[in-house]
Coordinates of C-alpha atoms in Angstrom, one line a residue:
M1 CA 25.1 -3.0 -17.8
Q2 CA 21.5 -3.9 -18.8
D3 CA 21.2 -6.3 -15.9
R4 CA 22.1 -3.7 -13.4
N5 CA 19.6 -1.9 -11.3
V6 CA 18.2 1.3 -12.8
K7 CA 18.7 3.2 -9.6
E8 CA 22.4 2.2 -9.6
Q9 CA 22.8 3.5 -13.1
Y10 CA 21.1 6.8 -12.2
D11 CA 23.3 7.2 -9.1
E12 CA 26.4 6.5 -11.3
L13 CA 25.4 9.2 -13.7
L14 CA 24.8 11.7 -11.0
K15 CA 28.2 10.9 -9.4
N16 CA 30.1 11.4 -12.7
V17 CA 28.4 14.7 -13.5
Q18 CA 28.9 15.9 -9.9
T19 CA 32.6 15.0 -10.2
N20 CA 32.9 17.0 -13.4
L21 CA 31.2 20.0 -12.0
R22 CA 33.4 19.9 -8.9
V23 CA 36.7 19.8 -10.8
R24 CA 35.7 22.6 -13.2
S25 CA 34.4 24.7 -10.3
Y26 CA 37.8 24.3 -8.5
I27 CA 39.7 25.2 -11.7
S28 CA 37.5 28.3 -12.3
A29 CA 37.8 29.5 -8.7
F30 CA 41.6 29.0 -8.8
F31 CA 42.3 31.0 -12.0
I32 CA 39.8 33.9 -11.5
P33 CA 42.1 35.9 -9.2
G34 CA 45.0 35.3 -11.5
F35 CA 43.2 36.5 -14.5
A36 CA 41.9 39.6 -12.8
L37 CA 45.5 40.4 -11.6
I38 CA 46.9 40.0 -15.1
K39 CA 44.3 42.2 -16.6
W40 CA 45.1 44.9 -14.0
L41 CA 48.9 44.7 -14.5
F42 CA 48.7 44.8 -18.4
D43 CA 45.9 47.4 -18.5
L44 CA 44.0 45.6 -21.2
P45 CA 41.3 47.4 -23.3
I46 CA 38.1 47.8 -21.4
H47 CA 36.0 45.8 -23.8
W48 CA 38.0 42.7 -22.9
A49 CA 36.9 43.0 -19.3
I50 CA 33.8 41.0 -20.3
F51 CA 35.8 37.8 -20.1
P52 CA 37.0 37.9 -16.5
I53 CA 33.8 39.6 -15.3
L54 CA 31.5 37.0 -16.8
G55 CA 34.0 34.4 -15.7
I56 CA 33.7 35.6 -12.1
L57 CA 29.9 35.7 -12.3
F58 CA 29.6 32.2 -13.7
A59 CA 32.2 30.7 -11.4
L60 CA 30.5 32.2 -8.4
S61 CA 27.3 30.7 -9.6
A62 CA 29.0 27.4 -9.9
I63 CA 30.5 27.6 -6.4
Y64 CA 27.1 28.5 -5.1
Y65 CA 25.6 25.4 -6.7
L66 CA 28.5 23.3 -5.5
L67 CA 28.7 24.4 -1.9
F68 CA 25.2 25.5 -0.9
L69 CA 22.8 23.6 -3.1
R70 CA 24.8 20.5 -4.0
W71 CA 22.7 17.9 -2.2
K72 CA 19.4 19.5 -3.1
V73 CA 19.9 20.8 -6.6
F74 CA 22.1 18.0 -7.9
K75 CA 19.2 15.6 -7.6
T76 CA 17.8 16.1 -11.1
L77 CA 19.6 15.9 -14.5
F78 CA 17.9 19.1 -15.7
T79 CA 19.6 21.1 -13.0
L80 CA 22.9 19.4 -13.5
S81 CA 22.7 20.3 -17.2
I82 CA 22.2 24.0 -16.4
A83 CA 25.0 24.1 -13.9
S84 CA 27.3 22.2 -16.2
T85 CA 26.6 24.7 -19.0
L86 CA 27.2 27.8 -16.9
I87 CA 30.5 26.4 -15.4
T88 CA 31.8 25.3 -18.9
I89 CA 31.1 28.8 -20.3
A90 CA 33.0 30.2 -17.4
D91 CA 35.9 27.9 -18.0
L92 CA 36.1 28.8 -21.7
L93 CA 35.8 32.6 -21.1
I94 CA 38.6 32.4 -18.5
L95 CA 40.8 30.3 -20.7
G96 CA 40.2 32.7 -23.6
S97 CA 41.1 35.6 -21.4
L98 CA 44.3 33.9 -20.4
L99 CA 45.3 33.3 -24.0
Y100 CA 44.6 36.9 -24.9
V101 CA 46.7 38.2 -22.0
I102 CA 49.6 36.0 -23.1
G103 CA 49.1 37.5 -26.6
G104 CA 50.5 36.6 -29.9
F105 CA 48.9 34.6 -32.7
T106 CA 51.6 31.9 -33.0
F107 CA 51.9 31.2 -29.3
G108 CA 48.2 31.3 -28.7
A109 CA 47.4 29.0 -31.6
I110 CA 50.0 26.5 -30.6
L111 CA 48.9 26.5 -27.0
A112 CA 45.2 26.6 -27.4
L113 CA 44.4 23.1 -28.8
P114 CA 46.6 20.8 -26.7
L115 CA 45.9 22.8 -23.5
Y116 CA 42.2 22.4 -23.9
I117 CA 42.5 18.7 -24.9
I118 CA 44.5 18.0 -21.7
Y119 CA 42.1 20.1 -19.7
A120 CA 39.1 18.3 -21.2
Y121 CA 40.7 14.9 -20.7
L122 CA 41.3 15.6 -17.0
V123 CA 37.8 17.1 -16.4
Y124 CA 35.7 14.7 -18.6
P125 CA 35.7 11.0 -18.8
F126 CA 37.0 11.5 -22.4
R127 CA 36.1 8.9 -25.0
W128 CA 38.0 8.1 -28.2
Q129 CA 34.8 8.5 -30.2
S130 CA 34.8 12.2 -29.2
Y131 CA 38.1 12.8 -31.1
T132 CA 36.2 12.5 -34.4
V133 CA 33.8 15.2 -33.4
L134 CA 36.6 17.3 -32.0
A135 CA 38.6 17.1 -35.2
A136 CA 35.7 17.9 -37.4
V137 CA 34.6 20.9 -35.4
L138 CA 38.2 22.1 -35.2
L139 CA 38.6 21.9 -39.0
F140 CA 35.4 23.7 -39.7
F141 CA 35.9 26.6 -37.3
S142 CA 39.6 26.9 -38.1
A143 CA 38.7 27.4 -41.7
T144 CA 35.9 29.9 -41.0
S145 CA 38.1 31.8 -38.5
F146 CA 41.0 31.9 -40.9
L147 CA 38.7 33.4 -43.6
E148 CA 37.2 35.7 -41.1
Y149 CA 40.7 36.9 -40.0
F150 CA 41.7 37.7 -43.6
G151 CA 38.3 39.4 -44.3
T152 CA 37.1 36.8 -46.8
I153 CA 33.8 36.2 -44.9
P154 CA 31.9 38.5 -42.5
S155 CA 32.7 38.1 -38.8
F156 CA 30.4 36.0 -36.7
N157 CA 30.9 38.4 -33.7
I158 CA 29.8 35.6 -31.4
T159 CA 31.4 37.2 -28.3
G160 CA 30.0 40.6 -28.6
V161 CA 33.4 42.3 -29.2
S162 CA 34.1 44.6 -32.1
V163 CA 34.9 43.5 -35.6
E164 CA 38.4 44.8 -35.2
A165 CA 38.9 42.6 -32.3
N166 CA 37.8 39.6 -34.3
R167 CA 40.7 40.2 -36.6
N168 CA 43.2 40.2 -33.8
P169 CA 45.5 37.1 -34.1
S170 CA 44.9 36.1 -30.5
F171 CA 41.1 36.2 -31.0
F172 CA 41.6 33.8 -33.8
A173 CA 42.6 31.1 -31.3
V174 CA 40.1 32.3 -28.7
N175 CA 37.2 32.1 -31.3
I176 CA 38.1 28.6 -32.3
L177 CA 38.6 27.5 -28.7
S178 CA 35.4 29.0 -27.3
T179 CA 33.1 27.7 -30.1
L180 CA 34.8 24.3 -30.1
G181 CA 34.5 23.9 -26.4
L182 CA 30.8 24.8 -26.3
L183 CA 30.0 22.4 -29.1
F184 CA 32.1 19.8 -27.5
F185 CA 30.3 20.2 -24.3
I186 CA 26.9 19.9 -26.0
G187 CA 27.9 17.0 -28.1
Y188 CA 29.6 15.1 -25.3
Y189 CA 26.8 15.5 -22.7
S190 CA 24.2 14.7 -25.4
R191 CA 26.2 11.5 -26.0
I192 CA 26.3 10.7 -22.2
F193 CA 22.6 11.3 -21.7
S194 CA 21.6 9.4 -24.8
D195 CA 23.8 6.4 -23.7
K196 CA 22.5 6.5 -20.2
L197 CA 18.9 6.8 -21.4
R198 CA 19.4 3.9 -23.7
E199 CA 20.9 1.8 -20.9
K200 CA 18.1 2.8 -18.5
S201 CA 15.4 2.1 -21.2
A202 CA 16.9 -1.4 -21.7
A203 CA 17.1 -2.0 -18.0
L204 CA 13.5 -0.8 -17.5
L205 CA 12.3 -3.1 -20.3
I206 CA 14.0 -6.0 -18.7
E207 CA 12.4 -5.2 -15.3
R208 CA 9.0 -4.7 -16.9
D209 CA 9.3 -8.1 -18.7
R210 CA 10.2 -9.7 -15.4
L211 CA 7.2 -8.1 -13.6
D212 CA 5.0 -9.1 -16.5
A213 CA 6.2 -12.7 -16.2
V214 CA 5.5 -12.7 -12.5
F215 CA 2.0 -11.3 -12.9
E216 CA 1.2 -13.6 -15.8
N217 CA 2.1 -16.6 -13.8
L218 CA 0.1 -15.7 -10.7
P219 CA -2.8 -17.9 -9.9
E220 CA -4.8 -14.8 -9.1
G221 CA -6.5 -12.5 -11.6
V222 CA -5.1 -8.9 -11.4
V223 CA -6.9 -5.9 -12.9
V224 CA -5.4 -2.4 -12.6
F225 CA -7.2 0.9 -13.3
D226 CA -5.9 4.5 -13.3
E227 CA -7.6 7.4 -11.6
I228 CA -10.1 7.9 -14.5
R229 CA -11.1 4.3 -14.6
R230 CA -9.0 3.4 -17.6
F231 CA -7.5 -0.1 -17.9
V232 CA -3.8 -0.1 -17.1
Y233 CA -3.1 -3.8 -16.7
V234 CA -4.9 -7.1 -17.0
N235 CA -3.1 -10.5 -16.5
S236 CA -4.2 -13.6 -18.3
V237 CA -6.3 -15.0 -15.4
A238 CA -8.3 -11.7 -15.2
A239 CA -8.6 -11.6 -19.0
N240 CA -10.4 -14.9 -18.9
L241 CA -12.8 -13.6 -16.3
L242 CA -13.4 -10.3 -18.2
G243 CA -13.9 -12.1 -21.5
Y244 CA -11.4 -9.7 -23.2
P245 CA -7.6 -10.0 -23.7
F246 CA -5.6 -7.1 -22.3
I247 CA -4.8 -5.8 -25.8
A248 CA -8.5 -5.3 -26.4
V249 CA -9.1 -3.1 -23.3
S250 CA -5.7 -1.5 -22.8
G251 CA -6.0 2.3 -22.4
K252 CA -9.8 2.2 -22.7
L253 CA -12.3 3.4 -20.1
F254 CA -14.1 0.9 -18.0
S255 CA -17.5 2.4 -19.1
D256 CA -16.6 2.0 -22.8
I257 CA -16.3 -1.8 -22.5
A258 CA -19.5 -3.8 -23.1
P259 CA -19.6 -6.8 -20.7
R260 CA -20.1 -10.1 -22.3
E261 CA -22.8 -12.4 -21.0
E262 CA -20.5 -14.7 -19.0
A263 CA -18.6 -11.8 -17.5
K264 CA -21.5 -9.6 -16.3
T265 CA -21.0 -10.6 -12.7
V266 CA -17.4 -9.5 -12.9
F267 CA -18.3 -6.1 -14.5
H268 CA -21.0 -5.6 -11.9
L269 CA -18.5 -6.2 -9.1
L270 CA -16.0 -3.7 -10.6
S271 CA -18.8 -1.2 -10.9
Q272 CA -19.6 -1.5 -7.3
W273 CA -15.9 -0.9 -6.5
F274 CA -16.0 2.4 -8.4
E275 CA -19.2 3.3 -6.7
R276 CA -17.5 2.7 -3.3
A277 CA -20.1 0.0 -2.5
W278 CA -17.3 -2.1 -1.0
R279 CA -13.9 -1.3 0.3
G280 CA -11.4 -3.4 2.1
D281 CA -13.6 -6.4 2.8
A282 CA -13.3 -9.3 0.3
Q283 CA -16.3 -10.1 -1.8
E284 CA -17.1 -13.7 -2.8
V285 CA -18.7 -14.1 -6.2
A286 CA -19.7 -17.1 -8.4
I287 CA -18.5 -16.6 -12.0
G288 CA -19.6 -18.7 -14.9
S289 CA -22.8 -20.4 -15.9
R290 CA -21.9 -23.9 -17.0
A291 CA -19.3 -24.7 -14.4
P292 CA -19.4 -21.8 -12.0
R293 CA -16.3 -21.1 -9.9
T294 CA -16.2 -19.1 -6.7
F295 CA -13.8 -16.2 -6.5
R296 CA -12.8 -13.9 -3.7
A297 CA -12.3 -10.3 -4.9
R298 CA -10.2 -7.9 -2.9
G299 CA -9.5 -4.3 -3.9
L300 CA -6.9 -1.8 -2.9
E301 CA -6.1 1.8 -3.7
I302 CA -2.5 2.9 -4.5
K303 CA -2.1 6.6 -3.6
D304 CA 0.4 9.3 -4.7
P305 CA 2.6 9.8 -1.6
Y306 CA 2.8 13.5 -2.3
R307 CA -0.7 14.5 -3.5
K308 CA -2.4 11.8 -1.2
T309 CA -4.8 11.1 -4.0
R310 CA -5.6 7.7 -5.6
V311 CA -3.6 7.0 -8.8
L312 CA -4.3 3.3 -9.2
S313 CA -7.1 0.8 -8.3
V314 CA -6.1 -2.8 -8.1
I315 CA -8.7 -5.6 -8.0
I316 CA -7.4 -9.1 -7.2
F317 CA -9.5 -12.2 -8.0
T318 CA -8.6 -15.4 -6.1
D319 CA -10.1 -18.7 -7.1
I320 CA -11.5 -20.3 -3.9
S321 CA -13.6 -22.9 -5.6
R322 CA -11.5 -25.7 -4.2
D323 CA -11.6 -24.2 -0.7
T324 CA -15.3 -23.8 -1.0
I325 CA -15.7 -27.5 -1.9
I326 CA -13.4 -28.5 0.9
N327 CA -15.3 -26.4 3.4
K328 CA -18.6 -27.9 2.2
M329 CA -17.3 -31.4 2.7
K330 CA -16.0 -30.5 6.1
S331 CA -19.4 -29.0 7.1
E332 CA -21.1 -32.1 5.8
F333 CA -18.8 -34.3 7.8
I334 CA -19.2 -32.3 11.0
S335 CA -23.0 -32.3 10.5
L336 CA -23.0 -36.1 10.0
V337 CA -20.8 -36.7 13.1
A338 CA -22.9 -34.3 15.2
H339 CA -26.2 -36.0 14.2
Q340 CA -24.7 -39.4 15.0
L341 CA -23.6 -38.1 18.4
R342 CA -26.9 -36.5 19.3
T343 CA -28.9 -39.6 19.2
P344 CA -26.9 -41.7 21.8
L345 CA -26.4 -38.6 24.0
S346 CA -30.1 -38.0 24.1
A347 CA -30.6 -41.7 25.0
M348 CA -28.0 -41.3 27.8
K349 CA -29.8 -38.2 29.1
W350 CA -33.1 -40.1 29.2
N351 CA -31.6 -43.0 31.1
L352 CA -29.9 -40.8 33.6
N353 CA -33.2 -39.0 34.3
F354 CA -34.9 -42.3 34.7
M355 CA -32.3 -43.5 37.2
L356 CA -32.6 -40.2 39.2
E357 CA -36.4 -40.6 39.3
G358 CA -36.1 -44.2 40.6
E359 CA -37.5 -45.9 37.6
Y360 CA -34.7 -48.6 37.8
G361 CA -34.9 -48.9 41.6
S362 CA -33.8 -46.9 44.6
I363 CA -30.4 -45.2 44.6
S364 CA -28.2 -44.0 47.4
D365 CA -27.2 -40.4 48.0
V366 CA -23.7 -41.1 46.7
Q367 CA -25.1 -42.6 43.6
R368 CA -27.5 -39.7 43.1
G369 CA -24.6 -37.2 43.3
A370 CA -22.6 -39.1 40.7
L371 CA -25.6 -39.4 38.4
E372 CA -26.4 -35.7 38.7
K373 CA -22.8 -34.8 37.7
E374 CA -23.1 -37.2 34.8
L375 CA -26.4 -35.7 33.7
Q376 CA -24.8 -32.2 33.7
Q377 CA -21.9 -33.3 31.5
T378 CA -24.3 -35.1 29.1
E379 CA -26.4 -32.0 28.8
R380 CA -23.2 -30.0 28.2
M381 CA -22.2 -32.4 25.4
I382 CA -25.7 -32.2 23.8
R383 CA -25.5 -28.3 23.9
I384 CA -22.1 -28.4 22.2
V385 CA -23.4 -30.8 19.5
N386 CA -26.4 -28.5 18.9
E387 CA -24.2 -25.5 18.6
V388 CA -21.9 -27.2 16.2
L389 CA -24.9 -28.1 14.1
D390 CA -26.1 -24.5 14.3
V391 CA -22.7 -23.3 13.0
V392 CA -22.9 -25.7 10.1
R393 CA -26.4 -24.5 9.2
I394 CA -25.3 -20.8 9.4
E395 CA -22.4 -21.4 7.1
E396 CA -24.6 -23.3 4.7
G397 CA -27.2 -20.6 4.9
S398 CA -29.9 -23.0 6.1
Y399 CA -30.2 -21.7 9.6
E400 CA -33.9 -21.1 10.1
Y401 CA -35.5 -18.1 11.8
H402 CA -39.1 -17.7 12.9
F403 CA -39.6 -14.0 13.3
V404 CA -42.5 -12.5 15.4
A405 CA -43.2 -9.1 16.8
Q406 CA -43.0 -9.1 20.5
P407 CA -41.3 -7.1 23.4
L408 CA -37.7 -8.0 23.9
A409 CA -38.2 -7.4 27.6
S410 CA -39.9 -10.8 28.2
V411 CA -37.0 -12.7 26.6
I412 CA -34.4 -10.8 28.7
H413 CA -36.4 -11.3 31.9
D414 CA -36.7 -15.0 31.4
V415 CA -33.0 -15.4 30.7
V416 CA -32.0 -13.3 33.8
V417 CA -34.3 -15.4 36.0
S418 CA -32.8 -18.6 34.7
F419 CA -29.3 -17.5 35.8
T420 CA -30.2 -15.9 39.1
G421 CA -29.5 -19.2 41.0
S422 CA -26.1 -19.8 39.5
A423 CA -25.0 -16.2 40.0
K424 CA -26.1 -16.4 43.7
R425 CA -24.3 -19.6 44.3
K426 CA -21.1 -18.0 43.0
G427 CA -21.6 -14.9 45.1
I428 CA -22.1 -12.6 42.1
T429 CA -24.8 -9.8 41.9
L430 CA -27.0 -10.1 38.8
S431 CA -29.2 -7.1 38.1
V432 CA -31.2 -5.5 35.3
Q433 CA -31.9 -1.8 34.8
W434 CA -35.1 -1.2 32.8
P435 CA -36.1 2.0 31.0
P436 CA -38.9 4.1 32.6
Q437 CA -41.1 3.5 29.5
P438 CA -42.1 0.0 28.2
L439 CA -39.9 -1.3 25.5
P440 CA -41.4 -1.3 21.9
E441 CA -41.9 -4.5 20.2
A442 CA -39.1 -5.9 18.1
R443 CA -39.2 -8.4 15.2
I444 CA -37.3 -11.3 16.6
D445 CA -37.0 -15.0 16.8
P446 CA -37.4 -15.5 20.5
E447 CA -35.6 -18.8 20.7
R448 CA -32.5 -17.5 18.8
I449 CA -32.4 -14.2 20.7
R450 CA -32.7 -16.1 24.0
M451 CA -29.5 -18.0 22.9
V452 CA -27.7 -14.7 22.5
F453 CA -28.4 -13.4 26.0
E454 CA -27.8 -16.9 27.5
N455 CA -24.3 -16.9 26.0
L456 CA -23.5 -13.4 27.1
I457 CA -24.8 -13.8 30.7
E458 CA -23.3 -17.3 31.1
N459 CA -19.8 -16.0 30.0
A460 CA -20.1 -12.9 32.3
I461 CA -20.8 -15.1 35.3
A462 CA -18.2 -17.7 34.4
Y463 CA -15.4 -15.1 34.1
T464 CA -16.3 -13.0 37.1
D465 CA -14.9 -13.8 40.5
S466 CA -17.0 -14.0 43.7
G467 CA -18.0 -10.6 45.0
G468 CA -18.3 -9.2 41.4
S469 CA -21.3 -8.1 39.5
V470 CA -23.1 -8.6 36.2
S471 CA -25.5 -6.0 35.2
L472 CA -27.8 -5.4 32.2
L473 CA -28.8 -1.9 31.0
V474 CA -31.8 -1.9 28.7
T475 CA -32.8 1.2 26.7
S476 CA -34.6 2.2 23.5
R477 CA -33.6 5.0 21.2
D478 CA -33.3 5.9 17.5
G479 CA -35.5 2.9 16.5
M480 CA -33.3 0.4 18.2
V481 CA -33.5 -1.6 21.5
E482 CA -30.1 -1.5 23.1
V483 CA -29.0 -4.0 25.8
V484 CA -25.6 -3.6 27.5
V485 CA -24.3 -6.7 29.4
Q486 CA -21.5 -5.5 31.7
D487 CA -19.4 -7.5 34.1
T488 CA -16.5 -6.9 36.5
G489 CA -14.6 -10.0 35.4
I490 CA -11.2 -10.7 34.0
G491 CA -11.6 -8.6 30.8
I492 CA -10.2 -9.2 27.4
A493 CA -6.7 -8.5 26.1
A494 CA -6.5 -6.0 23.2
D495 CA -4.7 -8.6 21.1
D496 CA -7.7 -10.9 21.3
M497 CA -10.4 -8.4 20.5
S498 CA -10.2 -8.8 16.7
R499 CA -10.7 -12.6 16.9
L500 CA -13.3 -12.6 19.7
F501 CA -16.3 -13.4 17.4
T502 CA -14.6 -16.1 15.3
K503 CA -15.3 -19.8 15.5
F504 CA -13.5 -21.8 18.2
F505 CA -11.6 -18.9 19.5
R506 CA -11.1 -18.4 23.3
A507 CA -9.0 -15.7 24.8
K508 CA -5.8 -16.8 26.6
N509 CA -6.9 -15.6 30.0
A510 CA -10.3 -17.2 29.5
I511 CA -8.7 -20.6 29.0
L512 CA -6.7 -20.2 32.2
K513 CA -9.8 -19.0 34.1
E514 CA -12.3 -21.6 32.8
T515 CA -11.0 -24.8 31.2
E516 CA -14.4 -25.7 29.9
G517 CA -15.6 -23.9 26.7
H518 CA -15.6 -24.4 23.0
G519 CA -15.5 -20.9 21.5
L520 CA -18.7 -21.1 19.5
G521 CA -21.1 -19.0 21.7
L522 CA -19.9 -15.5 20.5
F523 CA -19.7 -16.6 16.9
L524 CA -23.3 -17.8 17.0
S525 CA -24.5 -14.7 18.9
K526 CA -23.0 -12.4 16.3
S527 CA -24.5 -14.3 13.5
I528 CA -27.9 -14.3 15.1
V529 CA -27.9 -10.6 16.0
E530 CA -26.8 -9.6 12.5
A531 CA -29.5 -11.8 11.0
H532 CA -32.0 -9.7 13.0
G533 CA -30.5 -6.5 11.4
G534 CA -28.7 -5.6 14.6
T535 CA -25.2 -5.3 15.9
I536 CA -23.0 -6.6 18.7
T537 CA -19.9 -4.9 19.9
V538 CA -17.5 -5.2 22.8
S539 CA -15.2 -3.0 24.9
S540 CA -13.0 -4.2 27.7
N541 CA -10.3 -3.4 30.1
L542 CA -8.0 -6.3 30.9
G543 CA -8.5 -7.2 34.6
K544 CA -11.4 -4.8 35.1
G545 CA -14.3 -6.3 33.1
S546 CA -16.1 -6.3 29.7
S547 CA -19.1 -4.7 28.2
F548 CA -21.1 -6.2 25.3
V549 CA -23.6 -4.0 23.5
V550 CA -26.4 -5.6 21.5
T551 CA -28.8 -3.5 19.4
I552 CA -32.0 -4.9 17.8
P553 CA -34.2 -2.8 15.5
V554 CA -37.8 -2.2 16.7
A555 CA -40.7 -3.7 14.6

């Protein structure tokens, strides 16, 4: 039983109790009209009417629970206990009323005990252990009722009837039966609930141990806080990062734990989480002084589905030291290869220029055309190598910027002029709309910013068909210079938007439209713009065009 799922045990308990309630409700509802009829025929004393009247009220309440609130009310054990109590009282009162109607001490005493045992056996999933309780209670209340009947001890008067009625022989059996039944019900259901609670507790402990084993064997560090920033759980990996075992911080507030020297970085990161300095995005942090390791920290909030408030905060630390080393080795390899390629490519470019200029002798028109195409491809290869080197430097943090304060308009104008010829040859209109007032100066690296607009305009022309247009709208507002590069080209699919500024990514329709391309231009552009304190965003309608918005803060 302990290995079974807790939910299955709970459902089984509900099913058993619901079955018991259902059977007792049907029995009560069946006998009520008969008892009322017998009372009317025999014209019983008026004070005994309390039995069928209360029986009717309790049974109606039971039927109401059963028929109208069954699927709603029977969802908690507390409500089930209340309903069970009411229906059992109704059963006992009705049975006592029946015995009194039949009358006679001998007949009632002989009938009472076996009748109720059979009744209880049919209604309850009766256990042999309960016979001990049943016999003990019967012996005690038989003795007290016998002494009460002969006047040796005062009457208990538990039913509210007169003392004279307590000395009626029939009431002797009714008193025993009613009290016995109530105590049996309480004892039996206490036994059921305690057994089920013990089984559930054991099952919960097993499941908790399994979860603990899972979390303890995770390669990630896991720290869990409640809504008041109290430590709820810390696995072994996270304990090493915090410098404290879980037993030392369990149940304590985060603010009450003094960070040790080697764990100050971790505590600072957790403080930022509580101050909402970072949410969702992973944070990379180096932990340790002698042999620092790099961890990526991710946080998530677990909310109460009903109150919609945060109940738990979970911080997960993933060791990415190995990945960092591999990425560094990869970057170094790419940098080495790119440097080795750039030298022969530059030599090829010089030689091709010398040939075109006639330094090695005259060439025919056919030869000139072939050499010009070769020169274009060589320049393209050099540009790719340079961009790969730029990506490596950006990732290493060694990409150099030389900021100066100058108008952004001059850079934009030069880039547009350089692409006017290629746009005209393709039959595309290239235009710029300037603001009425001169643009303020911006603190920029002119060479890097030029690369940004070269990438954007080159892409716009490449992915726009003949007859289309590429336009630039330049404005200045709120301390920012804003440049919108808009085209009427093929557009970008919604599925590709989230990956557009990642390395080596090209949209599917872009690959079909233009086979050449390496997917580094937008990654570089975003890195450069953000290094200037600006932003770059995109909006697009597939098949209708795209719009890139670049903002740069003024000086």
